[in-house]
Amino acid sequence: MTHSYGKRTGVRYVTNGLKIYYVPWRPFLMQNTLPTFYLTLPIIRTILIREKISIVHGHQAFSTLCHEALMHARTMGYKVVFTDHSLYGFADVGSIHMNKVLQFTLADISQAICVSHTSKENTVLRSGITPDRVFVVPNAVDTAMFTPSPCRLSCDEIVIVVISRLVYRKGADLLVEVIPELCHLFSNVRFIVGGDGPKRVRLEEMREKHSLQDRVEMLGAVPHARVRSVLISGHIFLNSSLTEAFCIAILEAASCGLLTVSTRVGGVPEVLPDDMIVLSEPDPGDMVRAIRKAIVMLPSIDPYVMHQRMKKLYSWHDVAKRTEIVYDRALQSSDENLLQRLPRYLKCGSWAGKLFCLVMIVNFLLWRLLDLWQPVESIEEVPDLVFVRNEHEDVVHDST
């Protein structure tokens, strides 16, 4: 379940029978819907009942729709799981606000998932959730999609690939200082930069200032379907992020056989073995040193061998199995009524705790009013659709 995208609202079926509800709620900032607290309760309640849901799994701390769905699901007695994909600080205004919201959501969660051990530590510190309820399930990569180039590239010209959103958090300002220095040190180094964002202007200005138009190629936004074709045109993948919980882009690059150079931040050191990545501090001088080391290592890197190692290290099937274990643990958790759950919210702070309790009490009363206005028996359950694949086409059967 997600918000609407442009004119896309309603229900869609995609590959393998995956069903998507595009709730008619339009995003207003950074692909997030306007916080409504209670206005999403009727539609979320209807979806949960119609689809005979057992577990509600929310993703991303910045998603207002996620927080509201988990709040409504707990009010209705469903088991809930939350996955945190990001790292946040503790000092700036935005992080303080976000951490308090996360504390509210995770106060009454069944289980939580983080994508790295660093992310788990960060989430536990920010939200106050007990560590035994947080599981580490890393991301993975589709190694069948991200394969090395059939022809091994010559090392006469070194191509360094950057694919990232060009924003401050992704270290775009570091690239502005690193790229000219490397082009000065190595006459055979060329850069391909894919991505868009507010910091693209700075990179364009850097390219003009140092007359690097023939050595720095700016691709703009790269559709995911074209990422592999960009990656296999290079030897080294450069990640300059200032904060990162995991970084799937590194997995995609390694699966394509590229040697990775990355800043040593967040969960990045956990992603790849030491001989597949060169780490540096988020400092221009140290990044230049790391890239020089990577250039020396290039002759010993076999893209095909690296790809085979990635197939063994990361698999979405393994992620699914580990997530299923979390779901089983969530289903085994005890059922509790509102009075048993409220003390957890009171622990969120002297003022915030009371406010959170009030929010949940009002949500409970609205849910009860909805039950009277639209009884559960009046909501038609959706029949299960079984997708049968034959030789010529996919056929949908109604199981009823």
mmCIF file of C-alpha atoms in Angstrom:
data_model
loop_
_atom_site.group_PDB
_atom_site.id
_atom_site.type_symbol
_atom_site.label_atom_id
_atom_site.label_comp_id
_atom_site.label_asym_id
_atom_site.label_seq_id
_atom_site.Cartn_x
_atom_site.Cartn_y
_atom_site.Cartn_z
ATOM 1 C CA MET A 1 0.000 0.000 0.000
ATOM 2 C CA THR A 2 1.372 3.385 -1.005
ATOM 3 C CA HIS A 3 0.216 6.868 -1.971
ATOM 4 C CA SER A 4 -0.858 7.863 -5.477
ATOM 5 C CA TYR A 5 1.766 8.509 -8.154
ATOM 6 C CA GLY A 6 0.560 11.126 -10.627
ATOM 7 C CA LYS A 7 -2.733 9.846 -12.023
ATOM 8 C CA ARG A 8 -2.134 6.326 -10.738
ATOM 9 C CA THR A 9 -4.642 5.474 -8.012
ATOM 10 C CA GLY A 10 -6.629 2.374 -7.158
ATOM 11 C CA VAL A 11 -5.517 -1.268 -7.286
ATOM 12 C CA ARG A 12 -2.865 -2.729 -9.592
ATOM 13 C CA TYR A 13 -1.610 -6.288 -10.058
ATOM 14 C CA VAL A 14 2.051 -6.650 -11.014
ATOM 15 C CA THR A 15 4.517 -9.523 -11.435
ATOM 16 C CA ASN A 16 3.664 -12.821 -9.693
ATOM 17 C CA GLY A 17 0.335 -11.559 -8.445
ATOM 18 C CA LEU A 18 1.689 -8.803 -6.199
ATOM 19 C CA LYS A 19 -1.209 -6.483 -5.424
ATOM 20 C CA ILE A 20 -0.672 -2.765 -4.880
ATOM 21 C CA TYR A 21 -3.122 -0.283 -3.401
ATOM 22 C CA TYR A 22 -2.419 3.266 -4.576
ATOM 23 C CA VAL A 23 -4.316 5.195 -1.905
ATOM 24 C CA PRO A 24 -5.689 8.483 -3.333
ATOM 25 C CA TRP A 25 -3.437 10.546 -1.064
ATOM 26 C CA ARG A 26 -1.088 12.857 -2.967
ATOM 27 C CA PRO A 27 2.472 13.509 -1.723
ATOM 28 C CA PHE A 28 3.330 17.094 -0.878
ATOM 29 C CA LEU A 29 7.037 16.977 0.121
ATOM 30 C CA MET A 30 9.839 14.489 -0.674
ATOM 31 C CA GLN A 31 7.275 11.871 -1.804
ATOM 32 C CA ASN A 32 5.553 12.019 1.598
ATOM 33 C CA THR A 33 1.868 12.564 2.197
ATOM 34 C CA LEU A 34 0.578 15.275 4.499
ATOM 35 C CA PRO A 35 0.314 13.980 8.104
ATOM 36 C CA THR A 36 -3.369 13.466 8.909
ATOM 37 C CA PHE A 37 -3.227 11.210 12.011
ATOM 38 C CA TYR A 38 -6.799 9.938 11.715
ATOM 39 C CA LEU A 39 -8.069 10.647 8.179
ATOM 40 C CA THR A 40 -6.385 7.519 6.798
ATOM 41 C CA LEU A 41 -8.071 5.246 9.356
ATOM 42 C CA PRO A 42 -11.226 4.427 7.302
ATOM 43 C CA ILE A 43 -9.404 3.401 4.127
ATOM 44 C CA ILE A 44 -6.623 1.517 5.944
ATOM 45 C CA ARG A 45 -9.193 -0.307 8.086
ATOM 46 C CA THR A 46 -11.137 -1.318 4.977
ATOM 47 C CA ILE A 47 -8.022 -2.607 3.187
ATOM 48 C CA LEU A 48 -6.843 -4.624 6.212
ATOM 49 C CA ILE A 49 -10.248 -6.267 6.615
ATOM 50 C CA ARG A 50 -10.876 -6.857 2.899
ATOM 51 C CA GLU A 51 -7.486 -8.481 2.365
ATOM 52 C CA LYS A 52 -7.586 -10.583 5.572
ATOM 53 C CA ILE A 53 -4.227 -9.180 6.660
ATOM 54 C CA SER A 54 -2.178 -10.863 9.412
ATOM 55 C CA ILE A 55 0.855 -8.553 9.634
ATOM 56 C CA VAL A 56 1.349 -4.913 8.691
ATOM 57 C CA HIS A 57 4.948 -4.160 7.700
ATOM 58 C CA GLY A 58 5.958 -0.497 7.426
ATOM 59 C CA HIS A 59 9.102 0.879 5.827
ATOM 60 C CA GLN A 60 11.086 4.101 6.234
ATOM 61 C CA ALA A 61 11.057 6.479 9.196
ATOM 62 C CA PHE A 62 10.200 9.498 7.022
ATOM 63 C CA SER A 63 7.004 7.959 5.609
ATOM 64 C CA THR A 64 3.956 9.550 7.230
ATOM 65 C CA LEU A 65 1.684 6.951 5.613
ATOM 66 C CA CYS A 66 3.824 4.212 7.196
ATOM 67 C CA HIS A 67 3.539 5.689 10.707
ATOM 68 C CA GLU A 68 -0.218 6.192 10.392
ATOM 69 C CA ALA A 69 -0.782 2.677 9.023
ATOM 70 C CA LEU A 70 1.175 1.097 11.886
ATOM 71 C CA MET A 71 -0.714 3.214 14.438
ATOM 72 C CA HIS A 72 -4.099 2.153 13.022
ATOM 73 C CA ALA A 73 -3.015 -1.475 12.716
ATOM 74 C CA ARG A 74 -1.973 -1.662 16.388
ATOM 75 C CA THR A 75 -5.255 -0.040 17.417
ATOM 76 C CA MET A 76 -7.107 -2.752 15.492
ATOM 77 C CA GLY A 77 -5.024 -5.504 17.128
ATOM 78 C CA TYR A 78 -2.801 -6.464 14.193
ATOM 79 C CA LYS A 79 0.834 -7.502 14.546
ATOM 80 C CA VAL A 80 3.162 -4.874 13.103
ATOM 81 C CA VAL A 81 6.756 -4.883 11.866
ATOM 82 C CA PHE A 82 8.861 -1.839 11.017
ATOM 83 C CA THR A 83 11.981 -1.663 8.841
ATOM 84 C CA ASP A 84 14.338 1.282 9.251
ATOM 85 C CA HIS A 85 16.504 1.976 6.195
ATOM 86 C CA SER A 86 18.295 5.134 7.300
ATOM 87 C CA LEU A 87 20.626 6.634 9.890
ATOM 88 C CA TYR A 88 19.779 9.827 11.750
ATOM 89 C CA GLY A 89 21.629 12.053 14.170
ATOM 90 C CA PHE A 90 20.634 13.311 17.599
ATOM 91 C CA ALA A 91 21.461 17.031 17.623
ATOM 92 C CA ASP A 92 19.782 18.855 14.715
ATOM 93 C CA VAL A 93 16.132 19.928 14.845
ATOM 94 C CA GLY A 94 15.001 17.564 12.086
ATOM 95 C CA SER A 95 16.572 14.519 13.730
ATOM 96 C CA ILE A 96 15.158 15.380 17.170
ATOM 97 C CA HIS A 97 11.664 15.644 15.691
ATOM 98 C CA MET A 98 12.052 12.448 13.630
ATOM 99 C CA ASN A 99 13.433 10.495 16.592
ATOM 100 C CA LYS A 100 10.435 11.409 18.729
ATOM 101 C CA VAL A 101 8.051 10.254 15.986
ATOM 102 C CA LEU A 102 10.016 7.009 15.701
ATOM 103 C CA GLN A 103 9.870 6.566 19.464
ATOM 104 C CA PHE A 104 6.078 6.870 19.270
ATOM 105 C CA THR A 105 5.783 4.289 16.466
ATOM 106 C CA LEU A 106 8.232 1.762 17.908
ATOM 107 C CA ALA A 107 6.840 2.014 21.444
ATOM 108 C CA ASP A 108 4.203 -0.580 20.531
ATOM 109 C CA ILE A 109 5.810 -2.503 17.688
ATOM 110 C CA SER A 110 5.855 -6.304 17.467
ATOM 111 C CA GLN A 111 9.294 -6.576 15.831
ATOM 112 C CA ALA A 112 11.685 -4.289 13.966
ATOM 113 C CA ILE A 113 14.204 -4.844 11.168
ATOM 114 C CA CYS A 114 17.373 -2.895 10.373
ATOM 115 C CA VAL A 115 19.574 -3.311 7.302
ATOM 116 C CA SER A 116 22.912 -3.324 9.168
ATOM 117 C CA HIS A 117 24.274 -3.660 12.699
ATOM 118 C CA THR A 118 25.190 0.038 12.675
ATOM 119 C CA SER A 119 21.603 0.824 11.692
ATOM 120 C CA LYS A 120 20.312 -1.382 14.524
ATOM 121 C CA GLU A 121 22.448 0.443 17.084
ATOM 122 C CA ASN A 122 21.276 3.792 15.724
ATOM 123 C CA THR A 123 17.599 2.780 15.811
ATOM 124 C CA VAL A 124 17.818 1.391 19.351
ATOM 125 C CA LEU A 125 19.446 4.593 20.618
ATOM 126 C CA ARG A 126 16.965 6.850 18.818
ATOM 127 C CA SER A 127 13.754 5.036 19.685
ATOM 128 C CA GLY A 128 14.434 3.284 22.983
ATOM 129 C CA ILE A 129 13.219 -0.063 21.628
ATOM 130 C CA THR A 130 14.758 -3.101 23.306
ATOM 131 C CA PRO A 131 17.547 -4.661 21.172
ATOM 132 C CA ASP A 132 16.054 -8.166 21.411
ATOM 133 C CA ARG A 133 13.108 -7.022 19.270
ATOM 134 C CA VAL A 134 15.333 -5.690 16.474
ATOM 135 C CA PHE A 135 16.597 -8.046 13.757
ATOM 136 C CA VAL A 136 19.341 -7.315 11.222
ATOM 137 C CA VAL A 137 18.325 -8.316 7.695
ATOM 138 C CA PRO A 138 20.628 -6.780 5.053
ATOM 139 C CA ASN A 139 19.508 -5.771 1.597
ATOM 140 C CA ALA A 140 20.502 -7.833 -1.428
ATOM 141 C CA VAL A 141 21.039 -7.490 -5.166
ATOM 142 C CA ASP A 142 19.579 -9.205 -8.197
ATOM 143 C CA THR A 143 22.789 -10.743 -9.532
ATOM 144 C CA ALA A 144 20.942 -11.995 -12.612
ATOM 145 C CA MET A 145 20.301 -8.385 -13.612
ATOM 146 C CA PHE A 146 23.686 -6.931 -12.619
ATOM 147 C CA THR A 147 26.281 -8.963 -14.504
ATOM 148 C CA PRO A 148 29.793 -7.976 -15.642
ATOM 149 C CA SER A 149 30.585 -6.875 -19.181
ATOM 150 C CA PRO A 150 31.239 -9.852 -21.527
ATOM 151 C CA CYS A 151 34.487 -8.171 -22.621
ATOM 152 C CA ARG A 152 36.990 -7.183 -19.961
ATOM 153 C CA LEU A 153 37.841 -3.466 -20.144
ATOM 154 C CA SER A 154 41.368 -2.303 -20.846
ATOM 155 C CA CYS A 155 43.155 -0.507 -18.001
ATOM 156 C CA ASP A 156 44.813 1.955 -20.366
ATOM 157 C CA GLU A 157 42.017 4.357 -19.501
ATOM 158 C CA ILE A 158 40.543 4.173 -15.971
ATOM 159 C CA VAL A 159 36.832 4.982 -15.828
ATOM 160 C CA ILE A 160 35.374 5.869 -12.406
ATOM 161 C CA VAL A 161 31.591 5.665 -12.130
ATOM 162 C CA VAL A 162 29.418 7.653 -9.716
ATOM 163 C CA ILE A 163 25.671 6.946 -9.593
ATOM 164 C CA SER A 164 23.939 8.815 -6.804
ATOM 165 C CA ARG A 165 21.470 11.513 -5.962
ATOM 166 C CA LEU A 166 23.480 14.720 -6.116
ATOM 167 C CA VAL A 167 22.611 16.038 -2.669
ATOM 168 C CA TYR A 168 24.623 17.020 0.390
ATOM 169 C CA ARG A 169 23.942 13.758 2.248
ATOM 170 C CA LYS A 170 25.391 11.757 -0.641
ATOM 171 C CA GLY A 171 28.662 13.686 -0.510
ATOM 172 C CA ALA A 172 28.298 15.643 -3.753
ATOM 173 C CA ASP A 173 30.461 18.427 -2.277
ATOM 174 C CA LEU A 174 33.283 15.909 -1.775
ATOM 175 C CA LEU A 175 33.117 15.001 -5.461
ATOM 176 C CA VAL A 176 33.607 18.657 -6.393
ATOM 177 C CA GLU A 177 36.998 18.578 -4.664
ATOM 178 C CA VAL A 178 38.074 15.014 -5.437
ATOM 179 C CA ILE A 179 37.446 14.903 -9.197
ATOM 180 C CA PRO A 180 39.767 17.804 -10.218
ATOM 181 C CA GLU A 181 42.562 16.476 -7.999
ATOM 182 C CA LEU A 182 42.391 12.991 -9.516
ATOM 183 C CA CYS A 183 42.239 14.341 -13.068
ATOM 184 C CA HIS A 184 45.377 16.348 -12.273
ATOM 185 C CA LEU A 185 47.213 13.316 -10.847
ATOM 186 C CA PHE A 186 46.160 10.789 -13.527
ATOM 187 C CA SER A 187 45.930 11.784 -17.173
ATOM 188 C CA ASN A 188 44.206 8.487 -18.017
ATOM 189 C CA VAL A 189 41.334 8.816 -15.519
ATOM 190 C CA ARG A 190 37.821 9.674 -16.693
ATOM 191 C CA PHE A 191 34.599 10.085 -14.693
ATOM 192 C CA ILE A 192 30.996 9.164 -15.478
ATOM 193 C CA VAL A 193 28.511 10.810 -13.098
ATOM 194 C CA GLY A 194 24.917 9.602 -13.115
ATOM 195 C CA GLY A 195 22.236 11.208 -11.001
ATOM 196 C CA ASP A 196 20.442 14.471 -10.447
ATOM 197 C CA GLY A 197 19.802 16.837 -7.577
ATOM 198 C CA PRO A 198 20.434 20.339 -6.240
ATOM 199 C CA LYS A 199 24.221 19.786 -6.118
ATOM 200 C CA ARG A 200 24.445 19.046 -9.838
ATOM 201 C CA VAL A 201 25.029 22.754 -10.472
ATOM 202 C CA ARG A 202 28.197 22.654 -8.364
ATOM 203 C CA LEU A 203 29.542 19.713 -10.351
ATOM 204 C CA GLU A 204 28.768 21.473 -13.620
ATOM 205 C CA GLU A 205 30.580 24.581 -12.381
ATOM 206 C CA MET A 206 33.585 22.489 -11.322
ATOM 207 C CA ARG A 207 33.747 20.889 -14.750
ATOM 208 C CA GLU A 208 33.690 24.300 -16.442
ATOM 209 C CA LYS A 209 36.213 25.845 -14.058
ATOM 210 C CA HIS A 210 38.818 23.107 -14.566
ATOM 211 C CA SER A 211 38.021 22.517 -18.267
ATOM 212 C CA LEU A 212 37.144 18.852 -17.683
ATOM 213 C CA GLN A 213 34.286 18.566 -20.179
ATOM 214 C CA ASP A 214 36.079 15.748 -22.018
ATOM 215 C CA ARG A 215 36.909 13.843 -18.816
ATOM 216 C CA VAL A 216 33.757 14.225 -16.709
ATOM 217 C CA GLU A 217 30.553 12.984 -18.335
ATOM 218 C CA MET A 218 27.310 14.113 -16.668
ATOM 219 C CA LEU A 219 24.434 11.736 -17.461
ATOM 220 C CA GLY A 220 21.691 13.246 -15.322
ATOM 221 C CA ALA A 221 19.032 10.972 -13.828
ATOM 222 C CA VAL A 222 19.605 7.314 -14.765
ATOM 223 C CA PRO A 223 16.562 4.956 -14.860
ATOM 224 C CA HIS A 224 17.166 1.789 -12.852
ATOM 225 C CA ALA A 225 16.893 -0.311 -16.010
ATOM 226 C CA ARG A 226 19.938 1.525 -17.404
ATOM 227 C CA VAL A 227 22.116 1.378 -14.284
ATOM 228 C CA ARG A 228 23.925 -1.808 -15.324
ATOM 229 C CA SER A 229 24.833 -0.413 -18.747
ATOM 230 C CA VAL A 230 26.428 2.576 -17.022
ATOM 231 C CA LEU A 231 28.248 0.476 -14.423
ATOM 232 C CA ILE A 232 29.855 -1.948 -16.866
ATOM 233 C CA SER A 233 31.443 0.966 -18.717
ATOM 234 C CA GLY A 234 33.717 1.629 -15.717
ATOM 235 C CA HIS A 235 36.441 0.036 -13.601
ATOM 236 C CA ILE A 236 35.838 1.679 -10.203
ATOM 237 C CA PHE A 237 32.616 2.637 -8.447
ATOM 238 C CA LEU A 238 32.893 5.689 -6.189
ATOM 239 C CA ASN A 239 30.512 6.241 -3.260
ATOM 240 C CA SER A 240 31.012 9.507 -1.376
ATOM 241 C CA SER A 241 28.056 9.354 1.047
ATOM 242 C CA LEU A 242 28.282 11.169 4.370
ATOM 243 C CA THR A 243 25.763 8.825 5.976
ATOM 244 C CA GLU A 244 24.559 5.429 4.809
ATOM 245 C CA ALA A 245 22.760 2.595 6.566
ATOM 246 C CA PHE A 246 23.672 0.038 3.922
ATOM 247 C CA CYS A 247 23.980 1.258 0.261
ATOM 248 C CA ILE A 248 22.538 -1.140 -2.327
ATOM 249 C CA ALA A 249 24.404 0.768 -5.064
ATOM 250 C CA ILE A 250 27.653 -0.775 -3.800
ATOM 251 C CA LEU A 251 26.168 -4.269 -4.187
ATOM 252 C CA GLU A 252 25.032 -3.522 -7.727
ATOM 253 C CA ALA A 253 28.485 -2.212 -8.658
ATOM 254 C CA ALA A 254 30.277 -5.198 -7.109
ATOM 255 C CA SER A 255 27.907 -7.603 -8.869
ATOM 256 C CA CYS A 256 28.917 -5.934 -12.148
ATOM 257 C CA GLY A 257 32.571 -6.571 -11.260
ATOM 258 C CA LEU A 258 33.605 -3.046 -10.280
ATOM 259 C CA LEU A 259 36.061 -2.382 -7.481
ATOM 260 C CA THR A 260 34.402 -0.039 -4.972
ATOM 261 C CA VAL A 261 35.855 2.996 -3.232
ATOM 262 C CA SER A 262 33.603 4.338 -0.496
ATOM 263 C CA THR A 263 33.581 6.589 2.525
ATOM 264 C CA ARG A 264 33.758 4.718 5.823
ATOM 265 C CA VAL A 265 30.362 5.780 7.163
ATOM 266 C CA GLY A 266 27.400 4.023 8.778
ATOM 267 C CA GLY A 267 26.904 0.425 7.731
ATOM 268 C CA VAL A 268 29.128 0.604 4.612
ATOM 269 C CA PRO A 269 32.059 -1.326 6.227
ATOM 270 C CA GLU A 270 29.666 -4.266 6.740
ATOM 271 C CA VAL A 271 28.635 -4.523 3.077
ATOM 272 C CA LEU A 272 31.641 -6.077 1.292
ATOM 273 C CA PRO A 273 34.789 -8.052 2.204
ATOM 274 C CA ASP A 274 37.970 -5.981 2.558
ATOM 275 C CA ASP A 275 39.450 -7.175 -0.741
ATOM 276 C CA MET A 276 36.400 -5.951 -2.703
ATOM 277 C CA ILE A 277 36.250 -2.409 -1.346
ATOM 278 C CA VAL A 278 38.649 0.392 -0.413
ATOM 279 C CA LEU A 279 37.398 2.564 2.432
ATOM 280 C CA SER A 280 38.322 6.156 3.213
ATOM 281 C CA GLU A 281 37.324 8.874 5.623
ATOM 282 C CA PRO A 282 34.834 11.437 4.260
ATOM 283 C CA ASP A 283 37.716 13.787 3.496
ATOM 284 C CA PRO A 284 38.887 14.804 -0.010
ATOM 285 C CA GLY A 285 42.557 13.994 0.678
ATOM 286 C CA ASP A 286 41.809 10.547 2.096
ATOM 287 C CA MET A 287 39.403 9.773 -0.757
ATOM 288 C CA VAL A 288 42.122 10.612 -3.299
ATOM 289 C CA ARG A 289 44.487 8.257 -1.426
ATOM 290 C CA ALA A 290 41.870 5.472 -1.494
ATOM 291 C CA ILE A 291 41.241 5.885 -5.222
ATOM 292 C CA ARG A 292 44.987 5.792 -5.934
ATOM 293 C CA LYS A 293 45.157 2.524 -3.981
ATOM 294 C CA ALA A 294 42.200 1.147 -5.970
ATOM 295 C CA ILE A 295 43.874 2.025 -9.282
ATOM 296 C CA VAL A 296 46.932 0.017 -8.212
ATOM 297 C CA MET A 297 44.679 -2.940 -7.308
ATOM 298 C CA LEU A 298 42.756 -2.963 -10.608
ATOM 299 C CA PRO A 299 44.986 -5.436 -12.549
ATOM 300 C CA SER A 300 44.306 -8.106 -9.901
ATOM 301 C CA ILE A 301 40.508 -7.682 -10.013
ATOM 302 C CA ASP A 302 38.561 -10.279 -11.999
ATOM 303 C CA PRO A 303 34.990 -9.000 -12.595
ATOM 304 C CA TYR A 304 33.619 -12.505 -13.196
ATOM 305 C CA VAL A 305 35.098 -13.856 -9.935
ATOM 306 C CA MET A 306 33.691 -10.867 -8.054
ATOM 307 C CA HIS A 307 30.256 -11.486 -9.565
ATOM 308 C CA GLN A 308 30.341 -15.148 -8.502
ATOM 309 C CA ARG A 309 31.245 -14.133 -4.951
ATOM 310 C CA MET A 310 28.337 -11.696 -4.862
ATOM 311 C CA LYS A 311 25.940 -14.487 -5.886
ATOM 312 C CA LYS A 312 27.009 -16.415 -2.795
ATOM 313 C CA LEU A 313 27.049 -13.414 -0.449
ATOM 314 C CA TYR A 314 23.701 -11.805 -1.249
ATOM 315 C CA SER A 315 20.353 -13.229 -2.329
ATOM 316 C CA TRP A 316 16.816 -11.858 -2.083
ATOM 317 C CA HIS A 317 15.671 -15.435 -1.370
ATOM 318 C CA ASP A 318 17.815 -15.366 1.774
ATOM 319 C CA VAL A 319 16.357 -11.966 2.703
ATOM 320 C CA ALA A 320 12.852 -13.402 2.284
ATOM 321 C CA LYS A 321 13.627 -16.378 4.536
ATOM 322 C CA ARG A 322 15.060 -14.160 7.257
ATOM 323 C CA THR A 323 12.113 -11.770 7.013
ATOM 324 C CA GLU A 324 9.736 -14.700 7.355
ATOM 325 C CA ILE A 325 11.433 -15.602 10.643
ATOM 326 C CA VAL A 326 10.708 -12.072 11.871
ATOM 327 C CA TYR A 327 7.070 -12.432 10.804
ATOM 328 C CA ASP A 328 6.772 -15.729 12.697
ATOM 329 C CA ARG A 329 8.209 -14.070 15.794
ATOM 330 C CA ALA A 330 5.723 -11.202 15.447
ATOM 331 C CA LEU A 331 2.773 -13.590 15.157
ATOM 332 C CA GLN A 332 3.895 -15.346 18.341
ATOM 333 C CA SER A 333 3.803 -12.120 20.373
ATOM 334 C CA SER A 334 0.985 -11.831 22.876
ATOM 335 C CA ASP A 335 -2.261 -9.973 22.199
ATOM 336 C CA GLU A 336 -2.784 -6.906 24.380
ATOM 337 C CA ASN A 337 -5.658 -4.493 24.842
ATOM 338 C CA LEU A 338 -5.360 -0.701 24.882
ATOM 339 C CA LEU A 339 -4.926 -0.439 28.665
ATOM 340 C CA GLN A 340 -2.009 -2.866 28.554
ATOM 341 C CA ARG A 341 -0.336 -0.919 25.727
ATOM 342 C CA LEU A 342 -0.706 2.629 27.050
ATOM 343 C CA PRO A 343 2.090 2.377 29.691
ATOM 344 C CA ARG A 344 4.623 1.941 26.864
ATOM 345 C CA TYR A 345 3.664 5.318 25.448
ATOM 346 C CA LEU A 346 3.924 6.969 28.864
ATOM 347 C CA LYS A 347 7.618 6.039 28.914
ATOM 348 C CA CYS A 348 8.240 8.243 25.842
ATOM 349 C CA GLY A 349 8.582 11.391 27.950
ATOM 350 C CA SER A 350 6.851 13.445 30.596
ATOM 351 C CA TRP A 351 4.884 15.510 28.072
ATOM 352 C CA ALA A 352 5.254 13.454 24.899
ATOM 353 C CA GLY A 353 4.150 10.288 26.697
ATOM 354 C CA LYS A 354 0.832 11.834 27.762
ATOM 355 C CA LEU A 355 0.302 13.283 24.271
ATOM 356 C CA PHE A 356 0.969 9.894 22.651
ATOM 357 C CA CYS A 357 -1.506 8.227 25.015
ATOM 358 C CA LEU A 358 -4.138 10.801 24.065
ATOM 359 C CA VAL A 359 -3.506 10.197 20.364
ATOM 360 C CA MET A 360 -3.949 6.447 20.789
ATOM 361 C CA ILE A 361 -7.086 6.788 22.938
ATOM 362 C CA VAL A 362 -8.727 9.042 20.328
ATOM 363 C CA ASN A 363 -7.686 6.627 17.580
ATOM 364 C CA PHE A 364 -9.247 3.749 19.525
ATOM 365 C CA LEU A 365 -12.540 5.638 19.953
ATOM 366 C CA LEU A 366 -12.648 6.529 16.239
ATOM 367 C CA TRP A 367 -12.032 2.889 15.346
ATOM 368 C CA ARG A 368 -14.924 1.833 17.561
ATOM 369 C CA LEU A 369 -17.186 4.445 15.948
ATOM 370 C CA LEU A 370 -16.212 3.119 12.516
ATOM 371 C CA ASP A 371 -17.118 -0.403 13.659
ATOM 372 C CA LEU A 372 -20.602 0.843 14.544
ATOM 373 C CA TRP A 373 -21.017 2.887 11.353
ATOM 374 C CA GLN A 374 -19.579 0.229 9.043
ATOM 375 C CA PRO A 375 -19.567 -3.195 10.755
ATOM 376 C CA VAL A 376 -16.862 -5.663 9.789
ATOM 377 C CA GLU A 377 -19.534 -8.020 8.435
ATOM 378 C CA SER A 378 -20.562 -5.425 5.833
ATOM 379 C CA ILE A 379 -17.051 -5.258 4.310
ATOM 380 C CA GLU A 380 -16.677 -7.808 1.534
ATOM 381 C CA GLU A 381 -13.497 -9.875 1.688
ATOM 382 C CA VAL A 382 -11.461 -10.074 -1.492
ATOM 383 C CA PRO A 383 -11.290 -13.566 -3.065
ATOM 384 C CA ASP A 384 -7.808 -15.012 -3.434
ATOM 385 C CA LEU A 385 -6.492 -14.977 -6.974
ATOM 386 C CA VAL A 386 -4.243 -17.845 -8.016
ATOM 387 C CA PHE A 387 -1.825 -17.110 -10.842
ATOM 388 C CA VAL A 388 -1.237 -20.204 -12.972
ATOM 389 C CA ARG A 389 1.611 -19.947 -15.480
ATOM 390 C CA ASN A 390 1.210 -22.018 -18.643
ATOM 391 C CA GLU A 391 3.272 -22.208 -21.811
ATOM 392 C CA HIS A 392 1.672 -19.219 -23.532
ATOM 393 C CA GLU A 393 0.337 -16.789 -20.949
ATOM 394 C CA ASP A 394 -0.449 -16.155 -17.292
ATOM 395 C CA VAL A 395 -3.993 -17.163 -16.372
ATOM 396 C CA VAL A 396 -5.774 -15.774 -13.300
ATOM 397 C CA HIS A 397 -8.145 -18.067 -11.447
ATOM 398 C CA ASP A 398 -10.585 -17.057 -8.743
ATOM 399 C CA SER A 399 -9.993 -19.533 -5.893
ATOM 400 C CA THR A 400 -13.631 -19.202 -4.829
#
